[in-house]
PDB file of C-alpha atoms in Angstrom:
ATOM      1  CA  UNK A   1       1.721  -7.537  34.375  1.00  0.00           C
ATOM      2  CA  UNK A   2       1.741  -3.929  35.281  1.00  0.00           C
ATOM      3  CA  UNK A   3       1.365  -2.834  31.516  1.00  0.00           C
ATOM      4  CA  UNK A   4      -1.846  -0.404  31.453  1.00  0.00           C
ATOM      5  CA  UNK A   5      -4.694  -1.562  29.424  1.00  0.00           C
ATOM      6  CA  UNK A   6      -4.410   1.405  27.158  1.00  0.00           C
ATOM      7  CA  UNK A   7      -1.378   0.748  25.940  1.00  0.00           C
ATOM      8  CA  UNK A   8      -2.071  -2.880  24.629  1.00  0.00           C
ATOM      9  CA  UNK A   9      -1.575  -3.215  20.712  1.00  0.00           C
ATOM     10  CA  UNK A  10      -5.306  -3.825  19.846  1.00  0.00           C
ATOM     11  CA  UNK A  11      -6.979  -2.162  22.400  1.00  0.00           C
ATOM     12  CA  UNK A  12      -8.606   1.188  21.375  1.00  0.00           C
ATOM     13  CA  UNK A  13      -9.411   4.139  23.447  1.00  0.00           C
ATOM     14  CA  UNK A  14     -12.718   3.255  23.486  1.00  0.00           C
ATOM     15  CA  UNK A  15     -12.337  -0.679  24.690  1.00  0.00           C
ATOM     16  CA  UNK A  16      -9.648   0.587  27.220  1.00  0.00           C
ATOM     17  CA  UNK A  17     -12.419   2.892  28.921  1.00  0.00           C
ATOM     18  CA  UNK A  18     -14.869   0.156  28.814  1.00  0.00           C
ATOM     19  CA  UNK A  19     -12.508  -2.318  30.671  1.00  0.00           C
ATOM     20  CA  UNK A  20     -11.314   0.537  32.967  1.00  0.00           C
ATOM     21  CA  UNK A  21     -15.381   1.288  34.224  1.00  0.00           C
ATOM     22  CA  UNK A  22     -15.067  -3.260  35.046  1.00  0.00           C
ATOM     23  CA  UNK A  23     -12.041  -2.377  37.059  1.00  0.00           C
ATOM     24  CA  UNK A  24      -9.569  -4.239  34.973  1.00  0.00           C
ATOM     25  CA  UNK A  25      -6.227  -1.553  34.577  1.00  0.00           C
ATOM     26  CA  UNK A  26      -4.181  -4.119  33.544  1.00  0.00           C
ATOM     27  CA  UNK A  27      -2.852  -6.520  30.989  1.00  0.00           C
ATOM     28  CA  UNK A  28      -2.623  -9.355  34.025  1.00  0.00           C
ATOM     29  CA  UNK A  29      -5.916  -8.348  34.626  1.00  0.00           C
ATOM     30  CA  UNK A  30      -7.163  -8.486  31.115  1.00  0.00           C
ATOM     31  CA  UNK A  31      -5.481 -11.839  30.786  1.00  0.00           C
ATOM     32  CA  UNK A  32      -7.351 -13.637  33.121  1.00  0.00           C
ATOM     33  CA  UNK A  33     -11.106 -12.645  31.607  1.00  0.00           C
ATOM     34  CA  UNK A  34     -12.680 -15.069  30.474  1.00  0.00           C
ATOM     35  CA  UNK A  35     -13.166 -15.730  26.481  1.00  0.00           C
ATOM     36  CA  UNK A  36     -16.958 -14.951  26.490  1.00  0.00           C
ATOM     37  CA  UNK A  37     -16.641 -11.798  28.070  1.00  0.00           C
ATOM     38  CA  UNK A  38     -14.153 -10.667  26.042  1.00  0.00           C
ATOM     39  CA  UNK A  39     -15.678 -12.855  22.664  1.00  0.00           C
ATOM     40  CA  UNK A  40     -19.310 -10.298  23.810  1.00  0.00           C
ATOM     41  CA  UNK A  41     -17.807  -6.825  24.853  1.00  0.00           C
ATOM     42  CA  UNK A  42     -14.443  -6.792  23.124  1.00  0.00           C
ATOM     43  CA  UNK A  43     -15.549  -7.485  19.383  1.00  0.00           C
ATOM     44  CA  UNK A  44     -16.082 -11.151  19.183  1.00  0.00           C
ATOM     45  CA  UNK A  45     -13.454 -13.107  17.687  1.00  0.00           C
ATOM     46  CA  UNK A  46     -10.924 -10.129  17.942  1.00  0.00           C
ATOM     47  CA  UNK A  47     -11.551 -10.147  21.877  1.00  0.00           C
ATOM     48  CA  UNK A  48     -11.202 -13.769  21.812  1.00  0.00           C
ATOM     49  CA  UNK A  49      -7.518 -13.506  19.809  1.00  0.00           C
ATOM     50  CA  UNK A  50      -6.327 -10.635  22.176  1.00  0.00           C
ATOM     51  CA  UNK A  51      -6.726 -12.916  25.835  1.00  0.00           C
ATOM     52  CA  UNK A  52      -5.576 -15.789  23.918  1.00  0.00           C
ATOM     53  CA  UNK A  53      -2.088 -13.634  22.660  1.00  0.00           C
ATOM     54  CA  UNK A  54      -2.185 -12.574  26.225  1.00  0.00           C
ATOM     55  CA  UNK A  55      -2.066 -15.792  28.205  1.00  0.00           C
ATOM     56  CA  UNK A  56       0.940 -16.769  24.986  1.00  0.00           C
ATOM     57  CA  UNK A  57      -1.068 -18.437  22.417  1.00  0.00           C
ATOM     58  CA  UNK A  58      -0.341 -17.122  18.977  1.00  0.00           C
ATOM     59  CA  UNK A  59      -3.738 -16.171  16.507  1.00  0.00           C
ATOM     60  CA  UNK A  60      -1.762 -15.395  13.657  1.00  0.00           C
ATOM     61  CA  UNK A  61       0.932 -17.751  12.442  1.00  0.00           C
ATOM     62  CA  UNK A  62       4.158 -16.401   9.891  1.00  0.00           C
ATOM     63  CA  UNK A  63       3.516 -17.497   6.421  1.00  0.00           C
ATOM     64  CA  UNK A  64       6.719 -19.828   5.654  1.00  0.00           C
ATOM     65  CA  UNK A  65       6.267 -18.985   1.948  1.00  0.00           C
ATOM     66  CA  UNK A  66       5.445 -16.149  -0.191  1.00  0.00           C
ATOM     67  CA  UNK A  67       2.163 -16.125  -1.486  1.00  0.00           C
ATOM     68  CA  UNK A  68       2.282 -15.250  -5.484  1.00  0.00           C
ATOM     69  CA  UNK A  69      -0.363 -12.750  -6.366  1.00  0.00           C
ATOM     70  CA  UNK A  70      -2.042 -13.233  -9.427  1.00  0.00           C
ATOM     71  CA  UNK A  71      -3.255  -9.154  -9.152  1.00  0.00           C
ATOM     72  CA  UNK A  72      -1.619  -6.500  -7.694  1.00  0.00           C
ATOM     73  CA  UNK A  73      -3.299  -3.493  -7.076  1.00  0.00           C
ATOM     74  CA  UNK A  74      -2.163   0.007  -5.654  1.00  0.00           C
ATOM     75  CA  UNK A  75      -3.964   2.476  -4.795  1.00  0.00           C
ATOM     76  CA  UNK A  76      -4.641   5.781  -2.587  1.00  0.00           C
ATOM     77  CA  UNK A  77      -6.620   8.994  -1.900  1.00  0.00           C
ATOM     78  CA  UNK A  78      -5.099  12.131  -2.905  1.00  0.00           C
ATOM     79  CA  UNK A  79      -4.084  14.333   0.059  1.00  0.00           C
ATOM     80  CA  UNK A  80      -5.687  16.890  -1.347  1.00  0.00           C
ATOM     81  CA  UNK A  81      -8.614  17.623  -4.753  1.00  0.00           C
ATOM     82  CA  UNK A  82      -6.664  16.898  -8.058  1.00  0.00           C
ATOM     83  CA  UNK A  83      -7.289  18.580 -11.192  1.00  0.00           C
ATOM     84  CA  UNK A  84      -4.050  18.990 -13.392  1.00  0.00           C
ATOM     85  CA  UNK A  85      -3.354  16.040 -15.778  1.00  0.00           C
ATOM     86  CA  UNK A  86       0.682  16.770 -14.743  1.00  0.00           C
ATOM     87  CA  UNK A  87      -0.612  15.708 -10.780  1.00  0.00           C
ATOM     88  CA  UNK A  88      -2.481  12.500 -11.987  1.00  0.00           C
ATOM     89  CA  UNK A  89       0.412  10.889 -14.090  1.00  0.00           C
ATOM     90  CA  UNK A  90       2.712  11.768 -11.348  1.00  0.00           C
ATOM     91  CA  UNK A  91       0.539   9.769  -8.905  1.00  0.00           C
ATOM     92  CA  UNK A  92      -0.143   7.224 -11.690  1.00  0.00           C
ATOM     93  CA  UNK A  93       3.436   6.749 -11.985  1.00  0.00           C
ATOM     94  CA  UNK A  94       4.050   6.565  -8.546  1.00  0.00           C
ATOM     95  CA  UNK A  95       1.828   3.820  -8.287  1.00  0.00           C
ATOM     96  CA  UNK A  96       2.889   1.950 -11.029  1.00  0.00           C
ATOM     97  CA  UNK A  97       6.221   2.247  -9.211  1.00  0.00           C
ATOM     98  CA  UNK A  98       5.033   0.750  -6.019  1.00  0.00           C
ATOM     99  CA  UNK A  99       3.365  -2.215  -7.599  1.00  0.00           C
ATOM    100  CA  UNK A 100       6.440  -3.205 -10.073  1.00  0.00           C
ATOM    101  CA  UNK A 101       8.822  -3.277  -6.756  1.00  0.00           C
ATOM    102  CA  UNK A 102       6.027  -5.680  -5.504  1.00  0.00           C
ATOM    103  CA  UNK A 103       5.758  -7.738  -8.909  1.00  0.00           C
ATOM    104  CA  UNK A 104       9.985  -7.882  -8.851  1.00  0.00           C
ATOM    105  CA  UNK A 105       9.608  -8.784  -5.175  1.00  0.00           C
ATOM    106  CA  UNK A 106       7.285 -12.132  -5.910  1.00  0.00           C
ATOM    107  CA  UNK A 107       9.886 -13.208  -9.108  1.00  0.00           C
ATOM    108  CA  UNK A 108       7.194 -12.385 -11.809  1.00  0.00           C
ATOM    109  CA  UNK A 109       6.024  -9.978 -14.721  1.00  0.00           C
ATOM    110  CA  UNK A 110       2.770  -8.549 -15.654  1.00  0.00           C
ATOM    111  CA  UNK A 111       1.490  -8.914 -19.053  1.00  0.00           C
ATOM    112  CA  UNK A 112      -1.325  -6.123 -18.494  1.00  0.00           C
ATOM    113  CA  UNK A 113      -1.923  -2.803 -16.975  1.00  0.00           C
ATOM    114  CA  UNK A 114      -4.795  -0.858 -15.719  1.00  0.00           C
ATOM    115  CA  UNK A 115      -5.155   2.343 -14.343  1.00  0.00           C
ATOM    116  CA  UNK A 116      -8.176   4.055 -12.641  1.00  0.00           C
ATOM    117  CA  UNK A 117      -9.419   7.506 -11.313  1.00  0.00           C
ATOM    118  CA  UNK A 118     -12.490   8.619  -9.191  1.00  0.00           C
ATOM    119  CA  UNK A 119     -13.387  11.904  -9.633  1.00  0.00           C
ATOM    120  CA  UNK A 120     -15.298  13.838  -6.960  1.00  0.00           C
ATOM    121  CA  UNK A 121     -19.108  14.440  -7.966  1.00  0.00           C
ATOM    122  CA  UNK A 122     -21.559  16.696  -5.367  1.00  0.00           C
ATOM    123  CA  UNK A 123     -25.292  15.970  -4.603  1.00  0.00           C
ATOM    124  CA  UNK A 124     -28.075  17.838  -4.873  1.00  0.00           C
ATOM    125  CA  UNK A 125     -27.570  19.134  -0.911  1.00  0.00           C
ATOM    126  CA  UNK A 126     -23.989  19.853  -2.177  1.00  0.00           C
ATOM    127  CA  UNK A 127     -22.643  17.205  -0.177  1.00  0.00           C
ATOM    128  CA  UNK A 128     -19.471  15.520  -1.593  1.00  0.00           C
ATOM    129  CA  UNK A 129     -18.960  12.036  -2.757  1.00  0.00           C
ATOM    130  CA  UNK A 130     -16.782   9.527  -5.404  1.00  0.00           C
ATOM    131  CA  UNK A 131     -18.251   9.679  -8.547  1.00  0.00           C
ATOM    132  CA  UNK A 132     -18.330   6.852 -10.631  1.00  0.00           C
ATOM    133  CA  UNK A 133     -14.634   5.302 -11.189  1.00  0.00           C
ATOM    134  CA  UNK A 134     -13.096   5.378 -14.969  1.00  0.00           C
ATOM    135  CA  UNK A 135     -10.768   3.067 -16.173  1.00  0.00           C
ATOM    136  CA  UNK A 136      -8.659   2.376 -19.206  1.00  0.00           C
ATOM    137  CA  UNK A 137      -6.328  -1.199 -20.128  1.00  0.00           C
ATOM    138  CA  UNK A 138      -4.213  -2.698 -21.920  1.00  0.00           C
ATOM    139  CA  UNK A 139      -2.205  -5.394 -23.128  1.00  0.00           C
ATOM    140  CA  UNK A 140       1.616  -5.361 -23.135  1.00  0.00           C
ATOM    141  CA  UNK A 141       3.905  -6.596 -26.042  1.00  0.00           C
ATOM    142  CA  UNK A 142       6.204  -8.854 -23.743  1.00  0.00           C
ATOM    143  CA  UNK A 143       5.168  -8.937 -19.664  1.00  0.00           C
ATOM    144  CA  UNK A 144       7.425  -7.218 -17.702  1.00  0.00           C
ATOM    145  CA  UNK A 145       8.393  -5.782 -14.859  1.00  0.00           C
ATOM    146  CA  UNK A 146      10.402  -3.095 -15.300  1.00  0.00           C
ATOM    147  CA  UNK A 147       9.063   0.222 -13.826  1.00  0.00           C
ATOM    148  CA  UNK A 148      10.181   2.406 -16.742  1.00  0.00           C
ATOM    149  CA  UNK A 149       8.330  -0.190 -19.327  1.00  0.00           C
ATOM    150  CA  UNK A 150       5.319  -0.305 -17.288  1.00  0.00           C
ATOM    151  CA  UNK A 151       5.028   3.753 -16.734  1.00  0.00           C
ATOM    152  CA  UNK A 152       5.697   3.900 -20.153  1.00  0.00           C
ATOM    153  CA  UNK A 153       2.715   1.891 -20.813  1.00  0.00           C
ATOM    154  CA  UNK A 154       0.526   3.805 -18.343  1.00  0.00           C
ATOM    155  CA  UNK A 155       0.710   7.263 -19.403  1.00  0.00           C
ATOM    156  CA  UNK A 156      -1.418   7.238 -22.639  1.00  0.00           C
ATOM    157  CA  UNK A 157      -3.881   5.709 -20.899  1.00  0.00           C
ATOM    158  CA  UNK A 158      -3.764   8.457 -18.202  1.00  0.00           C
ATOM    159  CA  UNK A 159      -4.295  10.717 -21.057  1.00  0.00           C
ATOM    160  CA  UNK A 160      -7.135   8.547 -22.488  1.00  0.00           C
ATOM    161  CA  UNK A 161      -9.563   8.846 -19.676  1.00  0.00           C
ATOM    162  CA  UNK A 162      -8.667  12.387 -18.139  1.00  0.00           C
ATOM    163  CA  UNK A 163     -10.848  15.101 -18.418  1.00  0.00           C
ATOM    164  CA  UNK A 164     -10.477  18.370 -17.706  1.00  0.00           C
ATOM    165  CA  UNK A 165     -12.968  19.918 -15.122  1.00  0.00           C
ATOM    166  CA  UNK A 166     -13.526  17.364 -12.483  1.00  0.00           C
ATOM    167  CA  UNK A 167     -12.100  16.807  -9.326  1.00  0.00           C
ATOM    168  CA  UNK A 168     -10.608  13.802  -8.738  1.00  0.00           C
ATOM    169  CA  UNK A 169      -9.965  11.705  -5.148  1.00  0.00           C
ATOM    170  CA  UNK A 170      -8.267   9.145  -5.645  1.00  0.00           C
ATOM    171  CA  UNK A 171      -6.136   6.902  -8.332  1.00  0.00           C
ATOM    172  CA  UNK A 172      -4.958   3.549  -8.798  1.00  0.00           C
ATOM    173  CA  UNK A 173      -2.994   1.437 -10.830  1.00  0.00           C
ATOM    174  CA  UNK A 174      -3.707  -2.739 -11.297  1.00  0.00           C
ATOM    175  CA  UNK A 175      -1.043  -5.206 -13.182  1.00  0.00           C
ATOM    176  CA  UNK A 176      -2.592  -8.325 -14.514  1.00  0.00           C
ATOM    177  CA  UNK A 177      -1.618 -11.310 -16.485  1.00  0.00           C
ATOM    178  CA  UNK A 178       1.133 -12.240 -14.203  1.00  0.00           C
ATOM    179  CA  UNK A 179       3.296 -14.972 -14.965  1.00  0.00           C
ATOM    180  CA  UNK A 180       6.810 -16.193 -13.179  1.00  0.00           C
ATOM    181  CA  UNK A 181       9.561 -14.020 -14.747  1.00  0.00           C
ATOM    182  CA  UNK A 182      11.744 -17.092 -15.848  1.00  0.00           C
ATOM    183  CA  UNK A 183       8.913 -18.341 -18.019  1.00  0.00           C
ATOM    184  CA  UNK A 184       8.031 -14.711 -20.206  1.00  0.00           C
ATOM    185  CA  UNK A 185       7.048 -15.345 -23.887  1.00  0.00           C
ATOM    186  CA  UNK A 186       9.717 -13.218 -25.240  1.00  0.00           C
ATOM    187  CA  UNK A 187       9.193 -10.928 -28.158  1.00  0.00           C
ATOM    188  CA  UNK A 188      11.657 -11.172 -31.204  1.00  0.00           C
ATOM    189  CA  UNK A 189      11.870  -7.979 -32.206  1.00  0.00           C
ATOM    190  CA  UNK A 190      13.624  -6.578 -28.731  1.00  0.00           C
ATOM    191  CA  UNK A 191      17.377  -7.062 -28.607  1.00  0.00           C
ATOM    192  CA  UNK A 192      18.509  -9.251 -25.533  1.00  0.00           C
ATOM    193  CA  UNK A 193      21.194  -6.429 -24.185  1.00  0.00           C
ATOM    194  CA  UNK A 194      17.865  -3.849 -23.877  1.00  0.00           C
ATOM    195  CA  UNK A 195      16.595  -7.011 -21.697  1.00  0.00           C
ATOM    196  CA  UNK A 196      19.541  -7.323 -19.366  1.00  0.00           C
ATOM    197  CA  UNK A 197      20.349  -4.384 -18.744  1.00  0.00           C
ATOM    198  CA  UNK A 198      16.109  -3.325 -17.844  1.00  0.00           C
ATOM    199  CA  UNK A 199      16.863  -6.130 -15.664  1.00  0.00           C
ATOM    200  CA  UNK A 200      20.164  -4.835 -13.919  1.00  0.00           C
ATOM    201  CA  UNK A 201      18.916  -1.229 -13.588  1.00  0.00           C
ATOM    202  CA  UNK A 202      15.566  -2.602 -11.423  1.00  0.00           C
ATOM    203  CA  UNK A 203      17.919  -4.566  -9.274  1.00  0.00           C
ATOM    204  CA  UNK A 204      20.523  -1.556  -8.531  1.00  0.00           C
ATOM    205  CA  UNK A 205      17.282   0.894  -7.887  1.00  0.00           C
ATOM    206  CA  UNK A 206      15.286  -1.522  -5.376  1.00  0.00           C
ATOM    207  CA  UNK A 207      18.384  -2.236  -3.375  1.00  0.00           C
ATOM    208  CA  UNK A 208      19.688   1.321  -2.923  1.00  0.00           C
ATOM    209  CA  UNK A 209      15.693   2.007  -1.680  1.00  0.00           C
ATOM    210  CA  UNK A 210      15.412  -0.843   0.287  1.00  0.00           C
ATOM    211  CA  UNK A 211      18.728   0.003   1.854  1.00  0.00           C
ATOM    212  CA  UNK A 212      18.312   4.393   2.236  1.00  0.00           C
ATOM    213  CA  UNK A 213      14.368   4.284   1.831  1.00  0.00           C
ATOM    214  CA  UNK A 214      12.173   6.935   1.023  1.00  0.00           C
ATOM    215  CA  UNK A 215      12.677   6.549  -2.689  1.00  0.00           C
ATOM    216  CA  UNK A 216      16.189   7.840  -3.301  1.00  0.00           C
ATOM    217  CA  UNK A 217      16.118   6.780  -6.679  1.00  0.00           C
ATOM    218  CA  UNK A 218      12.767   7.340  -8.556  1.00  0.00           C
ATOM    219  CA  UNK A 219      11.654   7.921 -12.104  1.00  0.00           C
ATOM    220  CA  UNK A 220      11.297  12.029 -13.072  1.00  0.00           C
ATOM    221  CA  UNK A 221       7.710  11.411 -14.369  1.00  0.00           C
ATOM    222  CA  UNK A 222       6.871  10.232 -10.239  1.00  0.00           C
ATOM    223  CA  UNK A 223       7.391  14.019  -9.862  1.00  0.00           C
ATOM    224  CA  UNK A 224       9.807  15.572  -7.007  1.00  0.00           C
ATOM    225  CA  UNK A 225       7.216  17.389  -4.872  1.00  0.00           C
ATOM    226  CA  UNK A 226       4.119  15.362  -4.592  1.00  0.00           C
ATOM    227  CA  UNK A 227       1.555  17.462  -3.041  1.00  0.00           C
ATOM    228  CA  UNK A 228      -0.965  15.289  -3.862  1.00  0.00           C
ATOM    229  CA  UNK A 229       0.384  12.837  -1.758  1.00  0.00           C
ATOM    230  CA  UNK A 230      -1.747  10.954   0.947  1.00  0.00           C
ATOM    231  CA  UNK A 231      -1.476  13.038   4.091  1.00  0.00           C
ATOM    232  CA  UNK A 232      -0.306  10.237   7.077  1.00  0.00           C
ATOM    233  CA  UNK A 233      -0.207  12.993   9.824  1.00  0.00           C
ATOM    234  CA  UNK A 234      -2.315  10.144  12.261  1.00  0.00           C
ATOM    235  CA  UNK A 235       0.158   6.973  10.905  1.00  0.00           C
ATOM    236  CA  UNK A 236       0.816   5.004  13.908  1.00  0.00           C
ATOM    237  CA  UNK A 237       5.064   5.046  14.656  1.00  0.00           C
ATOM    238  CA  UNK A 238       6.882   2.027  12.478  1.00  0.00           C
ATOM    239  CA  UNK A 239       8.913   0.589  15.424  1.00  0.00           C
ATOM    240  CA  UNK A 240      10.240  -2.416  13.571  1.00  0.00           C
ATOM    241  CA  UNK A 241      11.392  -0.750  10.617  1.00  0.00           C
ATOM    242  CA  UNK A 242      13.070   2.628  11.101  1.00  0.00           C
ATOM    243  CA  UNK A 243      15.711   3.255  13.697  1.00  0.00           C
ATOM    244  CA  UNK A 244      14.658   7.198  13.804  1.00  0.00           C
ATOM    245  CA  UNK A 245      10.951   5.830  15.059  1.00  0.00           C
ATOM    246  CA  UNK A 246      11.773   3.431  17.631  1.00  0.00           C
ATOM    247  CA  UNK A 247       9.926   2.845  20.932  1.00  0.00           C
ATOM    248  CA  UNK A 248      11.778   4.673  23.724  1.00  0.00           C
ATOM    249  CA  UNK A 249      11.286   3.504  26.982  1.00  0.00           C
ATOM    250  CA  UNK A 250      12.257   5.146  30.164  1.00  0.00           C
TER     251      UNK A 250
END
């Protein structure tokens, strides 16, 4: 009850001085608004979900099961303007990484890849903005999804549509095709130990990650430095999932 409006999860700096001038200082206070007000001067329906949490009626259910994608896309802004070809496969690969621990986590394997850049283009007023995106595909032999396979895959096509001279923003990597790993079409030609063992490997590496976090075991081609990594200087503290950024209360 005596919890300050500003320090409600969902209520910005900007709504908190709003319902601060209407003399409500509160979460109590909040609480008891009624659903029009909030529905008109908190955002509509996301005013209406936060008195609704508030008085202990849940908005947003837990999903029992795990939705499947049948797409799964990664991408991000550079921290900083990328040139070198060595920075983009590093952040290709990366990304390629992220998505196959996603693919493994869902049970499945991707039969295609896709990769994308946007390079950085400047206006007449020379003003900044994303230039038109580029993209290259391609099928794979046998779906998979093992991270080494898959980066394997991406780099030539990395190579295909970079160009030396632009600036470029932002990259992203897409697997398609996907299909429940227990069903692959296999390919004849690839011995069954390789198999396994590809298999094995992408267990032992996601489970010492999940475990240590903050990739302790990686591919080389991810690179070790990363300075064209997405700056998260303004990331909001992950309470729930690392000890070393828990809420302290005094």
């Amino acid at each position: 009850q005596e919890c300050a409006v500003d320090n409600i999860w969902g209520v910005g700096r900007a709504n908190a001085k709003k319902l601060e001038a209407q003399g409500i200082l509160t979460a109590w206070q909040l609480a008891n608004v009624p659903e029009d007000w909030a529905q008109k001067n908190l955002g509509g329906v996301v005013g209406i979900r936060l008195i609704r949490e508030l008085n202990g009626q849940p908005s947003i259910f837990l999903q029992e099961e795990l939705v499947k994608k049948k797409m799964i896309t990664t991408s991000r802004m550079f921290g900083r303007p990328v040139i070198h070809l060595k920075e983009i496969e590093e952040a290709i690969a990366t990304y390629v990484s992220r998505a196959a621990e996603k693919l493994r986590r869902q049970h499945c394997a991707a039969g295609s890849i896709s990769i994308f850049m946007t390079p950085q283009a400047r206006t007449t007023d020379n003003h900044f903005i994303h230039g038109p995106t580029i993209s290259a595909h391609c099928y794979l032999p046998v779906a998979t999804s093992c991270t080494n396979t898959l980066i394997s895959h991406a780099m030539p096509l990395a190579k295909k549509i970079y160009t030396k001279g632009p600036v470029y923003k932002k990259a992203g990597v897409i697997l398609g095709d996907i299909v429940p790993d227990n069903v692959i079409q296999q390919n004849l030609f690839a011995e069954e130990h390789q198999k396994e063992n590809s298999a094995e490997l992408m267990k032992m590496i996601d489970n010492v990650n999940f475990s240590m976090r903050n990739d302790v075991l990686k591919f080389a081609t991810t690179g070790t430095r990363q300075f064209w990594k997405m700056k998260q200087e303004h990331r909001s503290l992950r309470f729930t999932t690392r000890w070393e950024e828990l809420k302290e209360i005094g």
